[in-house]
PDB file of C-alpha atoms in Angstrom:
ATOM      1  CA  MET A 162     -31.221   0.448  24.257  1.00  0.00           C
ATOM      2  CA  ASP A 163     -27.682  -0.942  24.263  1.00  0.00           C
ATOM      3  CA  MET A 164     -28.980  -4.252  22.915  1.00  0.00           C
ATOM      4  CA  GLN A 165     -30.816  -2.500  20.084  1.00  0.00           C
ATOM      5  CA  ARG A 166     -27.695  -0.518  19.235  1.00  0.00           C
ATOM      6  CA  ASN A 167     -25.567  -3.678  19.295  1.00  0.00           C
ATOM      7  CA  ASN A 168     -28.077  -5.419  17.044  1.00  0.00           C
ATOM      8  CA  ARG A 169     -27.987  -2.569  14.530  1.00  0.00           C
ATOM      9  CA  ILE A 170     -24.187  -2.502  14.486  1.00  0.00           C
ATOM     10  CA  GLY A 171     -24.069  -6.299  14.293  1.00  0.00           C
ATOM     11  CA  ILE A 172     -26.455  -6.485  11.345  1.00  0.00           C
ATOM     12  CA  ALA A 173     -24.615  -3.689   9.507  1.00  0.00           C
ATOM     13  CA  SER A 174     -21.303  -5.471  10.152  1.00  0.00           C
ATOM     14  CA  ALA A 175     -22.698  -8.766   8.840  1.00  0.00           C
ATOM     15  CA  LEU A 176     -23.904  -7.048   5.656  1.00  0.00           C
ATOM     16  CA  GLY A 177     -20.522  -5.394   5.165  1.00  0.00           C
ATOM     17  CA  ALA A 178     -18.763  -8.716   5.702  1.00  0.00           C
ATOM     18  CA  SER A 179     -20.996 -10.344   3.075  1.00  0.00           C
ATOM     19  CA  LEU A 180     -19.932  -7.720   0.546  1.00  0.00           C
ATOM     20  CA  PHE A 181     -16.232  -8.266   1.280  1.00  0.00           C
ATOM     21  CA  PHE A 182     -16.566 -12.060   1.136  1.00  0.00           C
ATOM     22  CA  THR A 183     -18.379 -11.818  -2.206  1.00  0.00           C
ATOM     23  CA  ILE A 184     -15.403  -9.902  -3.601  1.00  0.00           C
ATOM     24  CA  ASN A 185     -13.060 -12.493  -2.083  1.00  0.00           C
ATOM     25  CA  ASP A 186     -14.983 -15.418  -3.621  1.00  0.00           C
ATOM     26  CA  THR A 187     -15.142 -13.794  -7.054  1.00  0.00           C
ATOM     27  CA  VAL A 188     -11.404 -13.094  -7.173  1.00  0.00           C
ATOM     28  CA  ILE A 189     -10.491 -16.585  -5.919  1.00  0.00           C
ATOM     29  CA  LYS A 190     -12.780 -18.105  -8.569  1.00  0.00           C
ATOM     30  CA  PHE A 191     -10.794 -16.100 -11.130  1.00  0.00           C
ATOM     31  CA  LEU A 192      -7.442 -17.229  -9.680  1.00  0.00           C
ATOM     32  CA  SER A 193      -8.479 -20.893  -9.373  1.00  0.00           C
ATOM     33  CA  GLY A 194      -7.542 -21.603 -12.970  1.00  0.00           C
ATOM     34  CA  ALA A 195      -3.875 -20.730 -12.446  1.00  0.00           C
ATOM     35  CA  TYR A 196      -2.932 -21.300  -8.791  1.00  0.00           C
ATOM     36  CA  ALA A 197      -3.256 -23.967  -6.125  1.00  0.00           C
ATOM     37  CA  LEU A 198      -5.786 -23.285  -3.382  1.00  0.00           C
ATOM     38  CA  HIS A 199      -3.158 -23.467  -0.635  1.00  0.00           C
ATOM     39  CA  GLN A 200      -0.942 -20.984  -2.470  1.00  0.00           C
ATOM     40  CA  VAL A 201      -3.814 -18.525  -2.844  1.00  0.00           C
ATOM     41  CA  VAL A 202      -4.809 -18.879   0.815  1.00  0.00           C
ATOM     42  CA  LEU A 203      -1.244 -18.514   2.097  1.00  0.00           C
ATOM     43  CA  ILE A 204      -0.551 -15.340   0.121  1.00  0.00           C
ATOM     44  CA  ARG A 205      -3.970 -13.940   1.034  1.00  0.00           C
ATOM     45  CA  SER A 206      -3.424 -14.619   4.732  1.00  0.00           C
ATOM     46  CA  LEU A 207       0.090 -13.166   4.739  1.00  0.00           C
ATOM     47  CA  VAL A 208      -1.285  -9.965   3.211  1.00  0.00           C
ATOM     48  CA  ALA A 209      -4.147  -9.892   5.735  1.00  0.00           C
ATOM     49  CA  MET A 210      -1.766 -10.533   8.635  1.00  0.00           C
ATOM     50  CA  GLY A 211       0.536  -7.782   7.417  1.00  0.00           C
ATOM     51  CA  ILE A 212      -2.345  -5.292   7.318  1.00  0.00           C
ATOM     52  CA  LEU A 213      -3.449  -6.399  10.782  1.00  0.00           C
ATOM     53  CA  LEU A 214      -0.082  -6.299  12.547  1.00  0.00           C
ATOM     54  CA  ALA A 215       1.605  -3.407  10.744  1.00  0.00           C
ATOM     55  CA  ILE A 216      -1.293  -0.982  10.385  1.00  0.00           C
ATOM     56  CA  VAL A 217      -4.556  -1.785  12.155  1.00  0.00           C
ATOM     57  CA  VAL A 218      -3.481  -3.163  15.548  1.00  0.00           C
ATOM     58  CA  PRO A 219      -0.987  -0.342  16.325  1.00  0.00           C
ATOM     59  CA  LEU A 220      -3.676   2.233  15.493  1.00  0.00           C
ATOM     60  CA  THR A 221      -6.495   0.610  17.493  1.00  0.00           C
ATOM     61  CA  GLY A 222      -5.130  -0.068  20.961  1.00  0.00           C
ATOM     62  CA  GLY A 223      -1.906  -1.982  20.459  1.00  0.00           C
ATOM     63  CA  TYR A 224      -0.868  -5.611  20.545  1.00  0.00           C
ATOM     64  CA  ARG A 225      -2.295  -6.307  23.989  1.00  0.00           C
ATOM     65  CA  GLN A 226      -5.713  -6.765  22.372  1.00  0.00           C
ATOM     66  CA  LEU A 227      -4.397  -9.967  20.771  1.00  0.00           C
ATOM     67  CA  ARG A 228      -3.830 -11.646  24.134  1.00  0.00           C
ATOM     68  CA  THR A 229      -6.148 -14.502  25.007  1.00  0.00           C
ATOM     69  CA  GLY A 230      -6.701 -17.066  27.723  1.00  0.00           C
ATOM     70  CA  ARG A 231      -8.756 -19.213  25.345  1.00  0.00           C
ATOM     71  CA  LEU A 232      -6.223 -20.251  22.731  1.00  0.00           C
ATOM     72  CA  HIS A 233      -7.750 -23.727  22.409  1.00  0.00           C
ATOM     73  CA  LEU A 234     -11.099 -22.231  21.415  1.00  0.00           C
ATOM     74  CA  HIS A 235      -9.448 -19.942  18.859  1.00  0.00           C
ATOM     75  CA  LEU A 236      -7.683 -22.954  17.341  1.00  0.00           C
ATOM     76  CA  LEU A 237     -10.935 -24.916  17.221  1.00  0.00           C
ATOM     77  CA  ARG A 238     -12.636 -21.947  15.588  1.00  0.00           C
ATOM     78  CA  GLY A 239      -9.742 -21.780  13.143  1.00  0.00           C
ATOM     79  CA  GLY A 240     -10.249 -25.450  12.313  1.00  0.00           C
ATOM     80  CA  PHE A 241     -13.897 -24.804  11.476  1.00  0.00           C
ATOM     81  CA  VAL A 242     -13.066 -21.875   9.211  1.00  0.00           C
ATOM     82  CA  VAL A 243     -10.327 -23.843   7.416  1.00  0.00           C
ATOM     83  CA  PHE A 244     -12.815 -26.662   6.806  1.00  0.00           C
ATOM     84  CA  ALA A 245     -15.452 -24.199   5.585  1.00  0.00           C
ATOM     85  CA  ASN A 246     -13.011 -22.425   3.257  1.00  0.00           C
ATOM     86  CA  LEU A 247     -11.508 -25.648   1.936  1.00  0.00           C
ATOM     87  CA  THR A 248     -14.841 -27.224   1.034  1.00  0.00           C
ATOM     88  CA  PHE A 249     -16.325 -23.978  -0.298  1.00  0.00           C
ATOM     89  CA  PHE A 250     -13.435 -23.145  -2.611  1.00  0.00           C
ATOM     90  CA  LEU A 251     -13.110 -26.731  -3.851  1.00  0.00           C
ATOM     91  CA  GLY A 252     -16.784 -26.537  -4.718  1.00  0.00           C
ATOM     92  CA  LEU A 253     -16.218 -23.143  -6.317  1.00  0.00           C
ATOM     93  CA  ALA A 254     -13.540 -24.630  -8.583  1.00  0.00           C
ATOM     94  CA  ALA A 255     -15.945 -27.313  -9.839  1.00  0.00           C
ATOM     95  CA  LEU A 256     -19.258 -25.428  -9.926  1.00  0.00           C
ATOM     96  CA  PRO A 257     -20.428 -22.055 -11.250  1.00  0.00           C
ATOM     97  CA  LEU A 258     -20.095 -19.213  -8.748  1.00  0.00           C
ATOM     98  CA  ALA A 259     -23.857 -18.599  -8.652  1.00  0.00           C
ATOM     99  CA  GLU A 260     -24.673 -22.255  -7.913  1.00  0.00           C
ATOM    100  CA  THR A 261     -21.964 -22.576  -5.258  1.00  0.00           C
ATOM    101  CA  THR A 262     -23.140 -19.424  -3.519  1.00  0.00           C
ATOM    102  CA  ALA A 263     -26.798 -20.457  -3.708  1.00  0.00           C
ATOM    103  CA  ILE A 264     -26.067 -23.793  -2.021  1.00  0.00           C
ATOM    104  CA  PHE A 265     -23.878 -22.112   0.595  1.00  0.00           C
ATOM    105  CA  PHE A 266     -26.794 -19.844   1.517  1.00  0.00           C
ATOM    106  CA  VAL A 267     -28.047 -22.721   3.654  1.00  0.00           C
ATOM    107  CA  ALA A 268     -25.409 -21.582   6.191  1.00  0.00           C
ATOM    108  CA  PRO A 269     -27.619 -18.970   7.930  1.00  0.00           C
ATOM    109  CA  LEU A 270     -30.342 -21.592   8.218  1.00  0.00           C
ATOM    110  CA  VAL A 271     -27.986 -24.121   9.806  1.00  0.00           C
ATOM    111  CA  LEU A 272     -26.635 -21.373  12.062  1.00  0.00           C
ATOM    112  CA  THR A 273     -30.147 -20.539  13.222  1.00  0.00           C
ATOM    113  CA  VAL A 274     -30.697 -24.172  14.240  1.00  0.00           C
ATOM    114  CA  PHE A 275     -27.268 -24.346  15.904  1.00  0.00           C
ATOM    115  CA  SER A 276     -27.953 -21.135  17.848  1.00  0.00           C
ATOM    116  CA  VAL A 277     -30.970 -22.793  19.464  1.00  0.00           C
ATOM    117  CA  VAL A 278     -29.260 -26.126  20.151  1.00  0.00           C
ATOM    118  CA  PHE A 279     -25.860 -24.883  21.362  1.00  0.00           C
ATOM    119  CA  LEU A 280     -26.521 -21.349  22.639  1.00  0.00           C
ATOM    120  CA  GLY A 281     -30.113 -21.587  23.808  1.00  0.00           C
ATOM    121  CA  GLU A 282     -31.146 -18.540  21.770  1.00  0.00           C
ATOM    122  CA  TYR A 283     -34.821 -17.940  21.021  1.00  0.00           C
ATOM    123  CA  VAL A 284     -35.989 -18.248  17.423  1.00  0.00           C
ATOM    124  CA  GLY A 285     -39.538 -17.183  16.595  1.00  0.00           C
ATOM    125  CA  PRO A 286     -41.971 -18.915  14.232  1.00  0.00           C
ATOM    126  CA  HIS A 287     -41.179 -16.579  11.329  1.00  0.00           C
ATOM    127  CA  ARG A 288     -37.497 -17.531  11.416  1.00  0.00           C
ATOM    128  CA  TRP A 289     -38.377 -21.235  11.645  1.00  0.00           C
ATOM    129  CA  GLY A 290     -40.579 -20.785   8.589  1.00  0.00           C
ATOM    130  CA  ALA A 291     -37.659 -19.185   6.762  1.00  0.00           C
ATOM    131  CA  VAL A 292     -35.440 -22.124   7.760  1.00  0.00           C
ATOM    132  CA  VAL A 293     -37.904 -24.657   6.325  1.00  0.00           C
ATOM    133  CA  LEU A 294     -38.353 -22.716   3.076  1.00  0.00           C
ATOM    134  CA  GLY A 295     -34.608 -22.257   2.760  1.00  0.00           C
ATOM    135  CA  MET A 296     -33.938 -25.963   3.194  1.00  0.00           C
ATOM    136  CA  ILE A 297     -36.499 -26.745   0.496  1.00  0.00           C
ATOM    137  CA  GLY A 298     -34.783 -24.247  -1.792  1.00  0.00           C
ATOM    138  CA  VAL A 299     -31.405 -25.913  -1.274  1.00  0.00           C
ATOM    139  CA  LEU A 300     -32.902 -29.323  -2.113  1.00  0.00           C
ATOM    140  CA  VAL A 301     -34.258 -27.852  -5.345  1.00  0.00           C
ATOM    141  CA  ILE A 302     -30.802 -26.522  -6.268  1.00  0.00           C
ATOM    142  CA  VAL A 303     -28.815 -29.641  -5.277  1.00  0.00           C
ATOM    143  CA  ARG A 304     -31.386 -32.082  -6.755  1.00  0.00           C
ATOM    144  CA  PRO A 305     -30.292 -35.201  -4.835  1.00  0.00           C
ATOM    145  CA  GLY A 306     -31.176 -38.437  -6.630  1.00  0.00           C
ATOM    146  CA  SER A 307     -31.613 -36.792 -10.036  1.00  0.00           C
ATOM    147  CA  ASP A 308     -29.485 -37.416 -13.122  1.00  0.00           C
ATOM    148  CA  SER A 309     -28.132 -33.861 -12.912  1.00  0.00           C
ATOM    149  CA  PHE A 310     -26.901 -34.260  -9.317  1.00  0.00           C
ATOM    150  CA  GLN A 311     -23.180 -33.526  -8.845  1.00  0.00           C
ATOM    151  CA  LEU A 312     -21.163 -34.743  -5.877  1.00  0.00           C
ATOM    152  CA  ALA A 313     -19.351 -31.395  -5.956  1.00  0.00           C
ATOM    153  CA  ALA A 314     -22.622 -29.795  -4.796  1.00  0.00           C
ATOM    154  CA  LEU A 315     -22.035 -31.392  -1.396  1.00  0.00           C
ATOM    155  CA  LEU A 316     -18.872 -29.318  -0.921  1.00  0.00           C
ATOM    156  CA  PRO A 317     -20.530 -25.905  -0.404  1.00  0.00           C
ATOM    157  CA  LEU A 318     -23.169 -27.694   1.679  1.00  0.00           C
ATOM    158  CA  ALA A 319     -20.429 -29.042   3.963  1.00  0.00           C
ATOM    159  CA  ALA A 320     -18.915 -25.548   4.012  1.00  0.00           C
ATOM    160  CA  ALA A 321     -22.214 -24.175   5.290  1.00  0.00           C
ATOM    161  CA  PHE A 322     -22.074 -26.472   8.318  1.00  0.00           C
ATOM    162  CA  GLY A 323     -18.458 -25.479   8.974  1.00  0.00           C
ATOM    163  CA  TYR A 324     -19.403 -21.809   8.705  1.00  0.00           C
ATOM    164  CA  ALA A 325     -22.269 -22.255  11.165  1.00  0.00           C
ATOM    165  CA  ALA A 326     -20.000 -24.020  13.672  1.00  0.00           C
ATOM    166  CA  LEU A 327     -17.439 -21.233  13.236  1.00  0.00           C
ATOM    167  CA  HIS A 328     -19.903 -18.588  14.334  1.00  0.00           C
ATOM    168  CA  ILE A 329     -21.194 -20.573  17.254  1.00  0.00           C
ATOM    169  CA  MET A 330     -17.571 -20.477  18.429  1.00  0.00           C
ATOM    170  CA  THR A 331     -17.457 -16.743  17.656  1.00  0.00           C
ATOM    171  CA  ARG A 332     -20.353 -16.161  20.048  1.00  0.00           C
ATOM    172  CA  ARG A 333     -18.617 -18.168  22.781  1.00  0.00           C
ATOM    173  CA  ILE A 334     -15.207 -16.542  22.358  1.00  0.00           C
ATOM    174  CA  GLY A 335     -16.737 -13.085  21.933  1.00  0.00           C
ATOM    175  CA  THR A 336     -17.772 -12.996  25.584  1.00  0.00           C
ATOM    176  CA  THR A 337     -14.120 -12.463  26.559  1.00  0.00           C
ATOM    177  CA  ASP A 338     -12.067 -11.669  23.437  1.00  0.00           C
ATOM    178  CA  GLY A 339     -12.348  -8.882  20.872  1.00  0.00           C
ATOM    179  CA  ALA A 340     -12.874  -9.095  17.128  1.00  0.00           C
ATOM    180  CA  MET A 341      -9.242  -8.154  16.456  1.00  0.00           C
ATOM    181  CA  ALA A 342      -7.970 -11.162  18.406  1.00  0.00           C
ATOM    182  CA  MET A 343     -10.358 -13.445  16.544  1.00  0.00           C
ATOM    183  CA  VAL A 344      -9.123 -12.173  13.182  1.00  0.00           C
ATOM    184  CA  PHE A 345      -5.493 -12.624  14.250  1.00  0.00           C
ATOM    185  CA  TYR A 346      -5.867 -16.265  15.286  1.00  0.00           C
ATOM    186  CA  ILE A 347      -7.935 -17.133  12.216  1.00  0.00           C
ATOM    187  CA  GLN A 348      -5.245 -15.761   9.904  1.00  0.00           C
ATOM    188  CA  LEU A 349      -2.554 -17.517  11.939  1.00  0.00           C
ATOM    189  CA  VAL A 350      -4.339 -20.854  11.490  1.00  0.00           C
ATOM    190  CA  PHE A 351      -4.705 -20.178   7.757  1.00  0.00           C
ATOM    191  CA  ILE A 352      -0.975 -19.491   7.445  1.00  0.00           C
ATOM    192  CA  VAL A 353       0.037 -22.646   9.326  1.00  0.00           C
ATOM    193  CA  VAL A 354      -2.398 -24.957   7.511  1.00  0.00           C
ATOM    194  CA  SER A 355      -1.772 -23.584   4.013  1.00  0.00           C
ATOM    195  CA  THR A 356       1.991 -23.793   4.593  1.00  0.00           C
ATOM    196  CA  GLY A 357       1.518 -27.441   5.562  1.00  0.00           C
ATOM    197  CA  PHE A 358      -0.476 -28.104   2.395  1.00  0.00           C
ATOM    198  CA  GLY A 359       2.199 -26.319   0.392  1.00  0.00           C
ATOM    199  CA  LEU A 360       4.940 -28.537   1.832  1.00  0.00           C
ATOM    200  CA  VAL A 361       2.940 -31.631   0.852  1.00  0.00           C
ATOM    201  CA  PHE A 362       1.572 -30.586  -2.543  1.00  0.00           C
ATOM    202  CA  GLY A 363       3.623 -27.545  -3.558  1.00  0.00           C
ATOM    203  CA  GLN A 364       6.171 -29.457  -5.636  1.00  0.00           C
ATOM    204  CA  GLY A 365       3.484 -31.174  -7.712  1.00  0.00           C
ATOM    205  CA  ALA A 366       4.520 -34.761  -6.940  1.00  0.00           C
ATOM    206  CA  LEU A 367       1.022 -35.600  -5.655  1.00  0.00           C
ATOM    207  CA  ALA A 368      -0.932 -33.588  -8.227  1.00  0.00           C
ATOM    208  CA  GLN A 369      -4.267 -35.080  -9.291  1.00  0.00           C
ATOM    209  CA  ASP A 370      -6.190 -33.869 -12.327  1.00  0.00           C
ATOM    210  CA  THR A 371      -9.085 -36.334 -12.211  1.00  0.00           C
ATOM    211  CA  SER A 372     -11.429 -33.529 -11.159  1.00  0.00           C
ATOM    212  CA  THR A 373     -11.379 -29.750 -11.093  1.00  0.00           C
ATOM    213  CA  SER A 374     -11.556 -29.702  -7.296  1.00  0.00           C
ATOM    214  CA  LEU A 375      -8.661 -32.139  -6.813  1.00  0.00           C
ATOM    215  CA  ASP A 376      -6.587 -30.235  -9.349  1.00  0.00           C
ATOM    216  CA  PHE A 377      -7.191 -26.972  -7.456  1.00  0.00           C
ATOM    217  CA  LEU A 378      -6.165 -28.628  -4.178  1.00  0.00           C
ATOM    218  CA  THR A 379      -3.121 -30.634  -5.298  1.00  0.00           C
ATOM    219  CA  ARG A 380      -1.523 -28.722  -8.166  1.00  0.00           C
ATOM    220  CA  PRO A 381       1.989 -27.326  -7.574  1.00  0.00           C
ATOM    221  CA  TRP A 382       2.708 -23.749  -6.670  1.00  0.00           C
ATOM    222  CA  GLY A 383       3.237 -21.400  -9.573  1.00  0.00           C
ATOM    223  CA  HIS A 384       5.121 -18.180 -10.191  1.00  0.00           C
ATOM    224  CA  VAL A 385       3.045 -15.084  -9.441  1.00  0.00           C
ATOM    225  CA  PRO A 386       3.553 -12.437 -12.134  1.00  0.00           C
ATOM    226  CA  VAL A 387       3.427  -8.766 -11.226  1.00  0.00           C
ATOM    227  CA  ALA A 388       0.121  -8.416 -13.079  1.00  0.00           C
ATOM    228  CA  ASP A 389      -1.559 -10.789 -10.595  1.00  0.00           C
ATOM    229  CA  LEU A 390      -0.254  -9.123  -7.422  1.00  0.00           C
ATOM    230  CA  PRO A 391      -3.185  -6.658  -7.196  1.00  0.00           C
ATOM    231  CA  PHE A 392      -5.596  -9.593  -7.022  1.00  0.00           C
ATOM    232  CA  PHE A 393      -3.746 -11.058  -4.042  1.00  0.00           C
ATOM    233  CA  LEU A 394      -3.623  -7.654  -2.355  1.00  0.00           C
ATOM    234  CA  ILE A 395      -7.377  -7.303  -2.861  1.00  0.00           C
ATOM    235  CA  ILE A 396      -8.261 -10.687  -1.362  1.00  0.00           C
ATOM    236  CA  GLY A 397      -5.865 -10.079   1.527  1.00  0.00           C
ATOM    237  CA  ALA A 398      -7.514  -6.753   2.312  1.00  0.00           C
ATOM    238  CA  VAL A 399     -11.079  -8.020   1.978  1.00  0.00           C
ATOM    239  CA  SER A 400     -10.243 -11.184   3.943  1.00  0.00           C
ATOM    240  CA  PHE A 401      -9.074  -9.060   6.864  1.00  0.00           C
ATOM    241  CA  SER A 402     -11.972  -6.606   6.569  1.00  0.00           C
ATOM    242  CA  GLY A 403     -14.628  -9.283   6.166  1.00  0.00           C
ATOM    243  CA  GLY A 404     -13.168 -11.379   8.967  1.00  0.00           C
ATOM    244  CA  PHE A 405     -13.157  -8.421  11.343  1.00  0.00           C
ATOM    245  CA  LEU A 406     -16.706  -7.359  10.510  1.00  0.00           C
ATOM    246  CA  VAL A 407     -18.190 -10.836  10.752  1.00  0.00           C
ATOM    247  CA  SER A 408     -16.419 -11.444  14.079  1.00  0.00           C
ATOM    248  CA  LEU A 409     -17.789  -8.133  15.349  1.00  0.00           C
ATOM    249  CA  ALA A 410     -21.281  -9.004  14.112  1.00  0.00           C
ATOM    250  CA  TYR A 411     -21.483 -12.322  15.945  1.00  0.00           C
ATOM    251  CA  LYS A 412     -19.870 -10.854  19.042  1.00  0.00           C
ATOM    252  CA  LEU A 413     -22.476  -8.088  19.320  1.00  0.00           C
ATOM    253  CA  CYS A 414     -25.759  -9.795  18.488  1.00  0.00           C
ATOM    254  CA  GLU A 415     -27.429 -13.188  18.560  1.00  0.00           C
ATOM    255  CA  ALA A 416     -26.245 -15.705  15.978  1.00  0.00           C
ATOM    256  CA  GLY A 417     -29.730 -16.227  14.583  1.00  0.00           C
ATOM    257  CA  LEU A 418     -30.151 -12.481  14.046  1.00  0.00           C
ATOM    258  CA  ALA A 419     -26.728 -11.872  12.475  1.00  0.00           C
ATOM    259  CA  ALA A 420     -27.250 -14.867  10.174  1.00  0.00           C
TER     260      ALA A 420
END
């Protein structure tokens, strides 16, 4: 009974996270024409961290829930999510939102395979059939070898593998640490990495405009007008909310099911 309840909560959490991440992706696509990726991510993560530390953690058990004896695994998980975000949003800058999202939908399929290989979870024939059909669908969208093939299409595909690896780590860490701790360390990694990118590219000396993706990654930081602040507040809030829900989902139920 407890397993069934956990599965229901996990699936509901995964669906809620998908909604929040869709909002996040849409707003970042909108902001990608004016700001550098690392600037967007840094501001988003600072907002998310502020919500976490100033409001949510004090109201849900205090700061002791952020303690961990598995810092190295949190950092590795953070590396996977940075890779997934970097490749996804670079692809999003170069491709239409619908196409980027459609290619990224291979992530649950990859995660299903990873859950068998790395976690030993059981996947029935119906799920394997869905994996095969999904892979065929991605090949149809990406069209490798055709004249219409774009290298940028490989970016959301790479992001899907990073996302799958991220949630394999979520399952491992979730045996000892809570969702709040996982959100905290993810945002901390985002802040450190995006600050590093900002120090390298923020002045614009290394800016490259040979492609939309490179421009989004290397352009200098820009002034944020008051009119744009609500967008950053929105992505900060949905980043925290989506991160918490997806961590909870993969903590409570099998990776193949939550996918």
